[in-house]
Amino acid sequence: MTDPGEAAAGTGATGMLINGRYRLLERLGQGGMGTVWRATDERMRRQVALKEPVLPDGIDDQEREERLRRMEREAQAAAALRHPNIVRMYDIESVDGRPWLVMELIEGESLEAILATGTLSVPEAAEIGCQIAAALAAVHAAGVVHRDIKPANIMRARTGETVLTDFGIAQIDGGTDLTRTGVVVGSIPYLSPERAAGQRPGPAADLWALGVLLYEAVEGVHPYRRQHSQSTLAAILTDPVPQPRRTGALTVPIMSLLERDPARRPNAAQTQLLLAGAAATAQSTQPVPTVLDTPAATALLPAALTLRLRAAGEAVTATRRRTAVALGVAVAVIAGATAWALWPAGAPSPASIPVGYKAQQVASLGFAVAVPQDYVASIGSDDAAWASPDGRIQIDLRDEGKSTQDARAYAQKRLDTMKADHSKPSNCGDSDVPDPFFTTPVHDPQSMLHGGGVNASVIEYDYSAKAEEQYPCIASSPNDKAIEQYMIHEGHVLHLAVNVRGYYKQQADGQKADYAVYENVNNSLKFG
């Protein structure tokens, strides 16, 4: 029961006393499953965190029951675990039939909040990853799969510890699965390929999510996040991992965790060992992770994984030796970190490099380009991407395979598809959940010519996207802008896209600056 005269049952308010013991002090945050409060345990005289169940209006009885049982499941899953890197569950209180979870209060901030201010260094990410791997080793040993490893569910305490939280959708061996058939639970960008394919996840799914998280934390770009959910799922299922550029000693552990086959990923204990070695290597001058050379590591790792890791380490060493002899090195300081741009002799340089931009050469695609110098790069075998520090502007260049048509035909097909698949919904009834993406074309394909005789065709459209959100009605006007062009180079189709989120929320000067990014990138393209 709550104190008489306070807010209605199930709705927390500052000062409310829960079941005569827990006094609510302030809201700390809110997620899909509930609101987290800072509270005082007046019996034990300590501060705790209380998680209040939040049930949205309009859900049916089955959904309501499922949500409440998930919170009870969270308490059961976490209460059975005792580990310094796992949040402690103290109690569960029933308030008018709804479970309130009483747990350890972590004084600090989430990894999501930390990454919103910038990327992590390799040593920082390795240390955080090592602690989360240790937590997952304990979780998996207890027969639990977390299923929701993401930055928002990882807390960095002020004392330095990293703590895994939120077991709301955890899967427990021998327990009843509370997920309805056909319903995807968890954060889509962190789903493993097996989960994206609709399979029941095992512990390896948590390790995939950890790999994605570490990639994102150091590179500053999520390897699979796309404009909307379906595209993200498709990328997880089919796209190769973009080659990381800044991960250093973390490259081998991350790429091992992002093996598409779950049987080929290291388990949590092996991951902890790999990340501990990466952390030590990042602090030293050793060119190859020292963990690969220790008898303890070899004994704990499966033979196939050991061979793959050793081969990767040897390749890194050989690449560094060749680089020192054959390549010139240009150094640019970006947001306090050092980035290396390697230029083979005779490689093209951008046609122009505006002030505040840096030269980028993508040998795999046969071109060079200039991008803003604080943008974070992710360059793979058949694509390259750059993102602004705030994630608002994304530049993508992709090889889409051998060409069978001219550039204008590809641009027109793209525009026709966008019109057909993403037109603005005609109504916004309460029961409608429209496609979270619609477009307004600005102009039909326009031809242009790049240096070296490369033909291109350009389209431009405004759009609105609200990925992974359910909402009754889409915005009345688009907020975002995309400019895309198709180019034919050496018999292949190259696709350039510049996406600007919040374009129409900017003032005129801001819009002009946003558009200048596309113009500068486009004007600087130089093909070999």
mmCIF file of C-alpha atoms in Angstrom, residues 192-505:
data_model
loop_
_atom_site.group_PDB
_atom_site.id
_atom_site.type_symbol
_atom_site.label_atom_id
_atom_site.label_comp_id
_atom_site.label_asym_id
_atom_site.label_seq_id
_atom_site.Cartn_x
_atom_site.Cartn_y
_atom_site.Cartn_z
ATOM 1 C CA SER A 192 22.596 -11.628 -33.022
ATOM 2 C CA PRO A 193 22.097 -13.167 -36.483
ATOM 3 C CA GLU A 194 20.452 -16.234 -34.964
ATOM 4 C CA ARG A 195 17.983 -14.067 -33.057
ATOM 5 C CA ALA A 196 17.340 -11.927 -36.134
ATOM 6 C CA ALA A 197 16.521 -15.176 -37.967
ATOM 7 C CA GLY A 198 13.931 -16.055 -35.315
ATOM 8 C CA GLN A 199 15.905 -18.798 -33.576
ATOM 9 C CA ARG A 200 15.972 -19.348 -29.821
ATOM 10 C CA PRO A 201 19.154 -17.673 -28.559
ATOM 11 C CA GLY A 202 21.858 -19.252 -26.468
ATOM 12 C CA PRO A 203 24.684 -17.637 -24.499
ATOM 13 C CA ALA A 204 26.533 -16.887 -27.767
ATOM 14 C CA ALA A 205 23.880 -14.255 -28.573
ATOM 15 C CA ASP A 206 25.003 -12.204 -25.553
ATOM 16 C CA LEU A 207 28.617 -12.416 -26.771
ATOM 17 C CA TRP A 208 27.652 -11.136 -30.252
ATOM 18 C CA ALA A 209 25.957 -8.139 -28.624
ATOM 19 C CA LEU A 210 29.091 -7.478 -26.577
ATOM 20 C CA GLY A 211 31.141 -7.508 -29.793
ATOM 21 C CA VAL A 212 28.779 -4.997 -31.422
ATOM 22 C CA LEU A 213 28.908 -2.808 -28.323
ATOM 23 C CA LEU A 214 32.736 -2.784 -28.246
ATOM 24 C CA TYR A 215 32.934 -2.042 -31.980
ATOM 25 C CA GLU A 216 30.572 0.892 -31.564
ATOM 26 C CA ALA A 217 32.326 2.168 -28.428
ATOM 27 C CA VAL A 218 35.717 2.470 -30.141
ATOM 28 C CA GLU A 219 34.814 3.111 -33.792
ATOM 29 C CA GLY A 220 32.037 5.593 -33.006
ATOM 30 C CA VAL A 221 29.795 3.947 -35.613
ATOM 31 C CA HIS A 222 27.425 1.023 -35.139
ATOM 32 C CA PRO A 223 28.376 -1.701 -37.641
ATOM 33 C CA TYR A 224 24.790 -2.638 -38.553
ATOM 34 C CA ARG A 225 22.425 0.187 -37.588
ATOM 35 C CA ARG A 226 20.491 1.414 -40.626
ATOM 36 C CA GLN A 227 17.720 3.936 -41.223
ATOM 37 C CA HIS A 228 14.931 1.676 -40.000
ATOM 38 C CA SER A 229 14.423 -1.661 -38.286
ATOM 39 C CA GLN A 230 13.961 -3.932 -41.290
ATOM 40 C CA SER A 231 17.141 -2.648 -42.915
ATOM 41 C CA THR A 232 19.015 -3.173 -39.650
ATOM 42 C CA LEU A 233 17.794 -6.774 -39.400
ATOM 43 C CA ALA A 234 18.763 -7.424 -43.027
ATOM 44 C CA ALA A 235 22.250 -6.023 -42.398
ATOM 45 C CA ILE A 236 22.711 -8.222 -39.323
ATOM 46 C CA LEU A 237 21.715 -11.286 -41.337
ATOM 47 C CA THR A 238 23.719 -10.669 -44.499
ATOM 48 C CA ASP A 239 26.229 -7.796 -44.386
ATOM 49 C CA PRO A 240 29.899 -8.430 -43.569
ATOM 50 C CA VAL A 241 31.378 -6.648 -40.570
ATOM 51 C CA PRO A 242 32.814 -3.296 -41.736
ATOM 52 C CA GLN A 243 36.562 -3.476 -41.265
ATOM 53 C CA PRO A 244 37.354 -1.601 -38.024
ATOM 54 C CA ARG A 245 39.981 1.150 -38.250
ATOM 55 C CA ARG A 246 40.559 2.231 -34.655
ATOM 56 C CA THR A 247 40.221 -0.950 -32.600
ATOM 57 C CA GLY A 248 43.918 -1.836 -32.417
ATOM 58 C CA ALA A 249 44.484 -4.616 -29.881
ATOM 59 C CA LEU A 250 40.700 -5.129 -29.701
ATOM 60 C CA THR A 251 40.413 -6.096 -33.371
ATOM 61 C CA VAL A 252 40.899 -9.836 -32.869
ATOM 62 C CA PRO A 253 38.477 -10.141 -29.897
ATOM 63 C CA ILE A 254 35.799 -8.038 -31.610
ATOM 64 C CA MET A 255 35.987 -9.888 -34.919
ATOM 65 C CA SER A 256 35.872 -13.220 -33.057
ATOM 66 C CA LEU A 257 32.727 -12.129 -31.199
ATOM 67 C CA LEU A 258 31.143 -11.043 -34.490
ATOM 68 C CA GLU A 259 31.420 -14.455 -36.109
ATOM 69 C CA ARG A 260 28.052 -15.038 -37.787
ATOM 70 C CA ASP A 261 28.078 -18.718 -36.739
ATOM 71 C CA PRO A 262 27.444 -18.789 -32.956
ATOM 72 C CA ALA A 263 29.474 -22.004 -32.617
ATOM 73 C CA ARG A 264 32.590 -20.124 -33.738
ATOM 74 C CA ARG A 265 32.342 -17.361 -31.136
ATOM 75 C CA PRO A 266 34.390 -17.578 -27.933
ATOM 76 C CA ASN A 267 32.359 -18.167 -24.779
ATOM 77 C CA ALA A 268 32.250 -15.624 -21.953
ATOM 78 C CA ALA A 269 35.265 -17.000 -20.069
ATOM 79 C CA GLN A 270 37.351 -17.106 -23.253
ATOM 80 C CA THR A 271 36.186 -13.586 -24.127
ATOM 81 C CA GLN A 272 37.262 -12.343 -20.703
ATOM 82 C CA LEU A 273 40.717 -13.797 -21.324
ATOM 83 C CA LEU A 274 40.975 -12.240 -24.784
ATOM 84 C CA LEU A 275 39.884 -8.826 -23.535
ATOM 85 C CA ALA A 276 42.262 -8.940 -20.576
ATOM 86 C CA GLY A 277 45.071 -9.574 -23.046
ATOM 87 C CA ALA A 278 43.856 -6.739 -25.275
ATOM 88 C CA ALA A 279 43.771 -4.366 -22.295
ATOM 89 C CA ALA A 280 47.350 -5.288 -21.367
ATOM 90 C CA THR A 281 48.526 -4.984 -24.964
ATOM 91 C CA ALA A 282 46.899 -1.589 -25.434
ATOM 92 C CA GLN A 283 48.918 -0.292 -22.480
ATOM 93 C CA SER A 284 52.179 -1.727 -23.790
ATOM 94 C CA THR A 285 54.289 -1.589 -26.940
ATOM 95 C CA GLN A 286 53.694 -5.225 -27.916
ATOM 96 C CA PRO A 287 52.573 -5.429 -31.592
ATOM 97 C CA VAL A 288 50.461 -8.563 -31.110
ATOM 98 C CA PRO A 289 48.097 -9.323 -28.192
ATOM 99 C CA THR A 290 50.237 -11.042 -25.547
ATOM 100 C CA VAL A 291 47.283 -13.256 -24.614
ATOM 101 C CA LEU A 292 47.944 -15.286 -27.774
ATOM 102 C CA ASP A 293 51.393 -16.274 -26.522
ATOM 103 C CA THR A 294 50.463 -17.511 -23.052
ATOM 104 C CA PRO A 295 50.065 -21.238 -22.274
ATOM 105 C CA ALA A 296 46.994 -20.446 -20.154
ATOM 106 C CA ALA A 297 45.290 -18.793 -23.119
ATOM 107 C CA THR A 298 46.064 -21.693 -25.441
ATOM 108 C CA ALA A 299 44.728 -24.174 -22.897
ATOM 109 C CA LEU A 300 41.428 -22.336 -22.461
ATOM 110 C CA LEU A 301 40.711 -21.522 -26.107
ATOM 111 C CA PRO A 302 39.350 -24.075 -28.595
ATOM 112 C CA ALA A 303 41.947 -25.228 -31.129
ATOM 113 C CA ALA A 304 40.127 -23.701 -34.122
ATOM 114 C CA LEU A 305 39.774 -20.334 -32.391
ATOM 115 C CA THR A 306 43.406 -20.378 -31.297
ATOM 116 C CA LEU A 307 44.533 -20.946 -34.895
ATOM 117 C CA ARG A 308 42.324 -18.141 -36.180
ATOM 118 C CA LEU A 309 43.597 -15.736 -33.523
ATOM 119 C CA ARG A 310 47.241 -16.615 -34.123
ATOM 120 C CA ALA A 311 46.783 -16.186 -37.871
ATOM 121 C CA ALA A 312 45.177 -12.806 -37.286
ATOM 122 C CA GLY A 313 48.006 -11.748 -35.001
ATOM 123 C CA GLU A 314 50.635 -12.811 -37.520
ATOM 124 C CA ALA A 315 48.811 -10.951 -40.274
ATOM 125 C CA VAL A 316 48.777 -7.786 -38.181
ATOM 126 C CA THR A 317 52.514 -8.069 -37.555
ATOM 127 C CA ALA A 318 53.286 -8.687 -41.233
ATOM 128 C CA THR A 319 51.077 -5.808 -42.288
ATOM 129 C CA ARG A 320 52.880 -3.462 -39.910
ATOM 130 C CA ARG A 321 56.275 -4.543 -41.247
ATOM 131 C CA ARG A 322 55.184 -3.949 -44.846
ATOM 132 C CA THR A 323 53.599 -0.650 -43.904
ATOM 133 C CA ALA A 324 56.824 0.620 -42.373
ATOM 134 C CA VAL A 325 58.730 -0.121 -45.599
ATOM 135 C CA ALA A 326 56.313 0.564 -48.425
ATOM 136 C CA LEU A 327 53.826 3.190 -47.268
ATOM 137 C CA GLY A 328 53.969 6.837 -46.412
ATOM 138 C CA VAL A 329 52.065 7.745 -43.265
ATOM 139 C CA ALA A 330 49.940 10.836 -42.770
ATOM 140 C CA VAL A 331 48.857 11.601 -39.214
ATOM 141 C CA ALA A 332 45.751 13.585 -38.320
ATOM 142 C CA VAL A 333 44.563 14.363 -34.796
ATOM 143 C CA ILE A 334 40.819 13.773 -34.530
ATOM 144 C CA ALA A 335 38.931 14.493 -31.319
ATOM 145 C CA GLY A 336 42.022 13.879 -29.232
ATOM 146 C CA ALA A 337 42.902 10.533 -30.860
ATOM 147 C CA THR A 338 45.511 9.827 -33.508
ATOM 148 C CA ALA A 339 44.219 8.460 -36.831
ATOM 149 C CA TRP A 340 46.548 6.961 -39.455
ATOM 150 C CA ALA A 341 45.807 7.363 -43.149
ATOM 151 C CA LEU A 342 47.984 5.043 -45.263
ATOM 152 C CA TRP A 343 48.690 6.040 -48.854
ATOM 153 C CA PRO A 344 50.229 3.556 -51.316
ATOM 154 C CA ALA A 345 52.533 5.120 -53.887
ATOM 155 C CA GLY A 346 50.627 6.364 -56.924
ATOM 156 C CA ALA A 347 47.225 6.247 -55.217
ATOM 157 C CA PRO A 348 44.776 9.017 -56.166
ATOM 158 C CA SER A 349 44.345 11.946 -53.839
ATOM 159 C CA PRO A 350 41.053 13.852 -53.544
ATOM 160 C CA ALA A 351 40.352 16.383 -56.273
ATOM 161 C CA SER A 352 40.135 19.075 -53.575
ATOM 162 C CA ILE A 353 40.460 19.227 -49.796
ATOM 163 C CA PRO A 354 38.402 22.057 -48.253
ATOM 164 C CA VAL A 355 39.505 23.676 -45.018
ATOM 165 C CA GLY A 356 38.511 21.499 -42.080
ATOM 166 C CA TYR A 357 38.418 18.310 -44.173
ATOM 167 C CA LYS A 358 40.798 15.338 -44.337
ATOM 168 C CA ALA A 359 41.855 13.166 -47.262
ATOM 169 C CA GLN A 360 40.567 9.601 -47.291
ATOM 170 C CA GLN A 361 41.678 6.973 -49.811
ATOM 171 C CA VAL A 362 39.550 3.832 -50.266
ATOM 172 C CA ALA A 363 41.723 1.501 -52.313
ATOM 173 C CA SER A 364 39.141 -1.294 -52.375
ATOM 174 C CA LEU A 365 36.686 0.939 -54.256
ATOM 175 C CA GLY A 366 39.282 2.785 -56.345
ATOM 176 C CA PHE A 367 38.640 6.350 -55.225
ATOM 177 C CA ALA A 368 39.735 9.048 -52.821
ATOM 178 C CA VAL A 369 37.514 11.600 -51.103
ATOM 179 C CA ALA A 370 37.639 14.432 -48.566
ATOM 180 C CA VAL A 371 35.435 14.282 -45.470
ATOM 181 C CA PRO A 372 35.152 16.533 -42.388
ATOM 182 C CA GLN A 373 38.175 15.849 -40.224
ATOM 183 C CA ASP A 374 36.203 14.992 -37.059
ATOM 184 C CA TYR A 375 34.072 12.353 -38.802
ATOM 185 C CA VAL A 376 34.628 8.736 -37.761
ATOM 186 C CA ALA A 377 35.394 6.287 -40.578
ATOM 187 C CA SER A 378 34.356 2.668 -41.072
ATOM 188 C CA ILE A 379 35.894 1.180 -44.229
ATOM 189 C CA GLY A 380 35.209 -2.349 -45.475
ATOM 190 C CA SER A 381 36.001 -4.414 -48.551
ATOM 191 C CA ASP A 382 33.093 -3.087 -50.595
ATOM 192 C CA ASP A 383 31.844 -0.068 -48.675
ATOM 193 C CA ALA A 384 32.972 2.936 -46.685
ATOM 194 C CA ALA A 385 31.096 5.129 -44.227
ATOM 195 C CA TRP A 386 31.764 8.264 -42.238
ATOM 196 C CA ALA A 387 29.619 9.661 -39.435
ATOM 197 C CA SER A 388 29.607 13.019 -37.696
ATOM 198 C CA PRO A 389 30.471 12.876 -33.973
ATOM 199 C CA ASP A 390 26.808 13.389 -33.035
ATOM 200 C CA GLY A 391 25.650 10.769 -35.558
ATOM 201 C CA ARG A 392 23.419 13.294 -37.330
ATOM 202 C CA ILE A 393 25.166 13.155 -40.724
ATOM 203 C CA GLN A 394 26.127 9.856 -42.343
ATOM 204 C CA ILE A 395 28.143 9.460 -45.562
ATOM 205 C CA ASP A 396 28.024 6.041 -47.244
ATOM 206 C CA LEU A 397 29.796 4.787 -50.363
ATOM 207 C CA ARG A 398 29.071 1.234 -51.481
ATOM 208 C CA ASP A 399 29.969 -1.023 -54.388
ATOM 209 C CA GLU A 400 26.632 -2.543 -55.459
ATOM 210 C CA GLY A 401 28.105 -5.002 -57.959
ATOM 211 C CA LYS A 402 28.568 -5.210 -61.705
ATOM 212 C CA SER A 403 26.625 -2.665 -63.724
ATOM 213 C CA THR A 404 24.060 -3.686 -66.316
ATOM 214 C CA GLN A 405 22.481 -0.239 -66.823
ATOM 215 C CA ASP A 406 23.570 3.371 -66.875
ATOM 216 C CA ALA A 407 23.692 5.535 -63.756
ATOM 217 C CA ARG A 408 20.413 7.312 -64.515
ATOM 218 C CA ALA A 409 18.515 4.010 -64.678
ATOM 219 C CA TYR A 410 19.793 2.998 -61.233
ATOM 220 C CA ALA A 411 18.874 6.386 -59.763
ATOM 221 C CA GLN A 412 15.384 6.256 -61.282
ATOM 222 C CA LYS A 413 14.812 2.732 -59.965
ATOM 223 C CA ARG A 414 15.874 3.843 -56.487
ATOM 224 C CA LEU A 415 13.526 6.836 -56.587
ATOM 225 C CA ASP A 416 10.605 4.735 -57.885
ATOM 226 C CA THR A 417 11.168 2.195 -55.109
ATOM 227 C CA MET A 418 11.222 4.901 -52.465
ATOM 228 C CA LYS A 419 7.990 6.390 -53.820
ATOM 229 C CA ALA A 420 6.251 3.014 -53.882
ATOM 230 C CA ASP A 421 7.470 1.649 -50.552
ATOM 231 C CA HIS A 422 7.694 4.764 -48.421
ATOM 232 C CA SER A 423 4.904 7.100 -49.445
ATOM 233 C CA LYS A 424 3.312 9.203 -46.733
ATOM 234 C CA PRO A 425 0.396 7.415 -45.002
ATOM 235 C CA SER A 426 -2.999 8.779 -46.012
ATOM 236 C CA ASN A 427 -4.496 8.619 -42.528
ATOM 237 C CA CYS A 428 -3.391 8.481 -38.931
ATOM 238 C CA GLY A 429 -6.030 6.419 -37.193
ATOM 239 C CA ASP A 430 -5.379 5.391 -33.615
ATOM 240 C CA SER A 431 -4.998 1.761 -34.656
ATOM 241 C CA ASP A 432 -2.486 2.506 -37.397
ATOM 242 C CA VAL A 433 1.230 2.024 -36.947
ATOM 243 C CA PRO A 434 2.535 3.250 -40.330
ATOM 244 C CA ASP A 435 5.871 2.464 -41.872
ATOM 245 C CA PRO A 436 8.292 4.617 -39.856
ATOM 246 C CA PHE A 437 9.784 6.081 -43.012
ATOM 247 C CA PHE A 438 8.304 8.171 -45.798
ATOM 248 C CA THR A 439 9.802 10.287 -48.553
ATOM 249 C CA THR A 440 9.093 13.449 -50.500
ATOM 250 C CA PRO A 441 11.199 13.589 -53.717
ATOM 251 C CA VAL A 442 12.856 16.946 -54.378
ATOM 252 C CA HIS A 443 13.817 16.305 -57.991
ATOM 253 C CA ASP A 444 14.078 13.554 -60.594
ATOM 254 C CA PRO A 445 17.473 12.024 -61.456
ATOM 255 C CA GLN A 446 19.970 14.622 -62.619
ATOM 256 C CA SER A 447 23.088 13.709 -64.592
ATOM 257 C CA MET A 448 26.582 14.862 -63.726
ATOM 258 C CA LEU A 449 30.148 14.004 -64.682
ATOM 259 C CA HIS A 450 33.069 13.310 -62.309
ATOM 260 C CA GLY A 451 36.751 13.601 -63.109
ATOM 261 C CA GLY A 452 38.087 10.645 -65.068
ATOM 262 C CA GLY A 453 34.922 10.385 -67.158
ATOM 263 C CA VAL A 454 32.790 8.759 -64.443
ATOM 264 C CA ASN A 455 29.104 9.333 -65.155
ATOM 265 C CA ALA A 456 26.703 9.852 -62.263
ATOM 266 C CA SER A 457 23.025 10.490 -61.653
ATOM 267 C CA VAL A 458 21.756 12.269 -58.546
ATOM 268 C CA ILE A 459 18.451 12.137 -56.657
ATOM 269 C CA GLU A 460 17.407 14.110 -53.605
ATOM 270 C CA TYR A 461 14.522 13.572 -51.228
ATOM 271 C CA ASP A 462 13.269 14.665 -47.848
ATOM 272 C CA TYR A 463 12.154 11.987 -45.413
ATOM 273 C CA SER A 464 11.013 11.277 -41.873
ATOM 274 C CA ALA A 465 12.216 8.257 -39.946
ATOM 275 C CA LYS A 466 11.401 7.100 -36.439
ATOM 276 C CA ALA A 467 13.204 3.783 -36.242
ATOM 277 C CA GLU A 468 12.126 1.217 -33.645
ATOM 278 C CA GLU A 469 9.349 3.342 -32.238
ATOM 279 C CA GLN A 470 5.661 2.512 -32.227
ATOM 280 C CA TYR A 471 3.540 5.604 -32.596
ATOM 281 C CA PRO A 472 -0.002 6.337 -33.774
ATOM 282 C CA CYS A 473 0.754 8.999 -36.366
ATOM 283 C CA ILE A 474 3.793 10.076 -38.322
ATOM 284 C CA ALA A 475 4.982 13.688 -38.478
ATOM 285 C CA SER A 476 3.084 15.963 -40.849
ATOM 286 C CA SER A 477 6.246 17.084 -42.624
ATOM 287 C CA PRO A 478 9.661 15.489 -43.180
ATOM 288 C CA ASN A 479 12.592 16.502 -40.995
ATOM 289 C CA ASP A 480 15.486 14.724 -42.677
ATOM 290 C CA LYS A 481 17.273 14.916 -46.014
ATOM 291 C CA ALA A 482 19.054 12.414 -48.239
ATOM 292 C CA ILE A 483 21.089 13.026 -51.385
ATOM 293 C CA GLU A 484 22.104 9.945 -53.333
ATOM 294 C CA GLN A 485 24.007 9.399 -56.524
ATOM 295 C CA TYR A 486 24.865 6.376 -58.618
ATOM 296 C CA MET A 487 28.170 6.211 -60.489
ATOM 297 C CA ILE A 488 29.505 3.683 -63.001
ATOM 298 C CA HIS A 489 33.213 3.024 -62.474
ATOM 299 C CA GLU A 490 35.191 0.177 -64.053
ATOM 300 C CA GLY A 491 31.999 -1.740 -64.766
ATOM 301 C CA HIS A 492 30.665 -1.495 -61.206
ATOM 302 C CA VAL A 493 27.838 0.523 -59.666
ATOM 303 C CA LEU A 494 28.997 2.823 -56.869
ATOM 304 C CA HIS A 495 26.301 4.289 -54.642
ATOM 305 C CA LEU A 496 26.966 7.488 -52.656
ATOM 306 C CA ALA A 497 24.434 8.538 -50.014
ATOM 307 C CA VAL A 498 24.574 11.514 -47.646
ATOM 308 C CA ASN A 499 21.874 11.430 -44.968
ATOM 309 C CA VAL A 500 21.199 14.402 -42.713
ATOM 310 C CA ARG A 501 18.940 13.860 -39.696
ATOM 311 C CA GLY A 502 17.108 16.908 -38.381
ATOM 312 C CA TYR A 503 17.854 18.948 -41.528
ATOM 313 C CA TYR A 504 14.612 20.908 -41.376
ATOM 314 C CA LYS A 505 14.989 21.522 -37.667
#
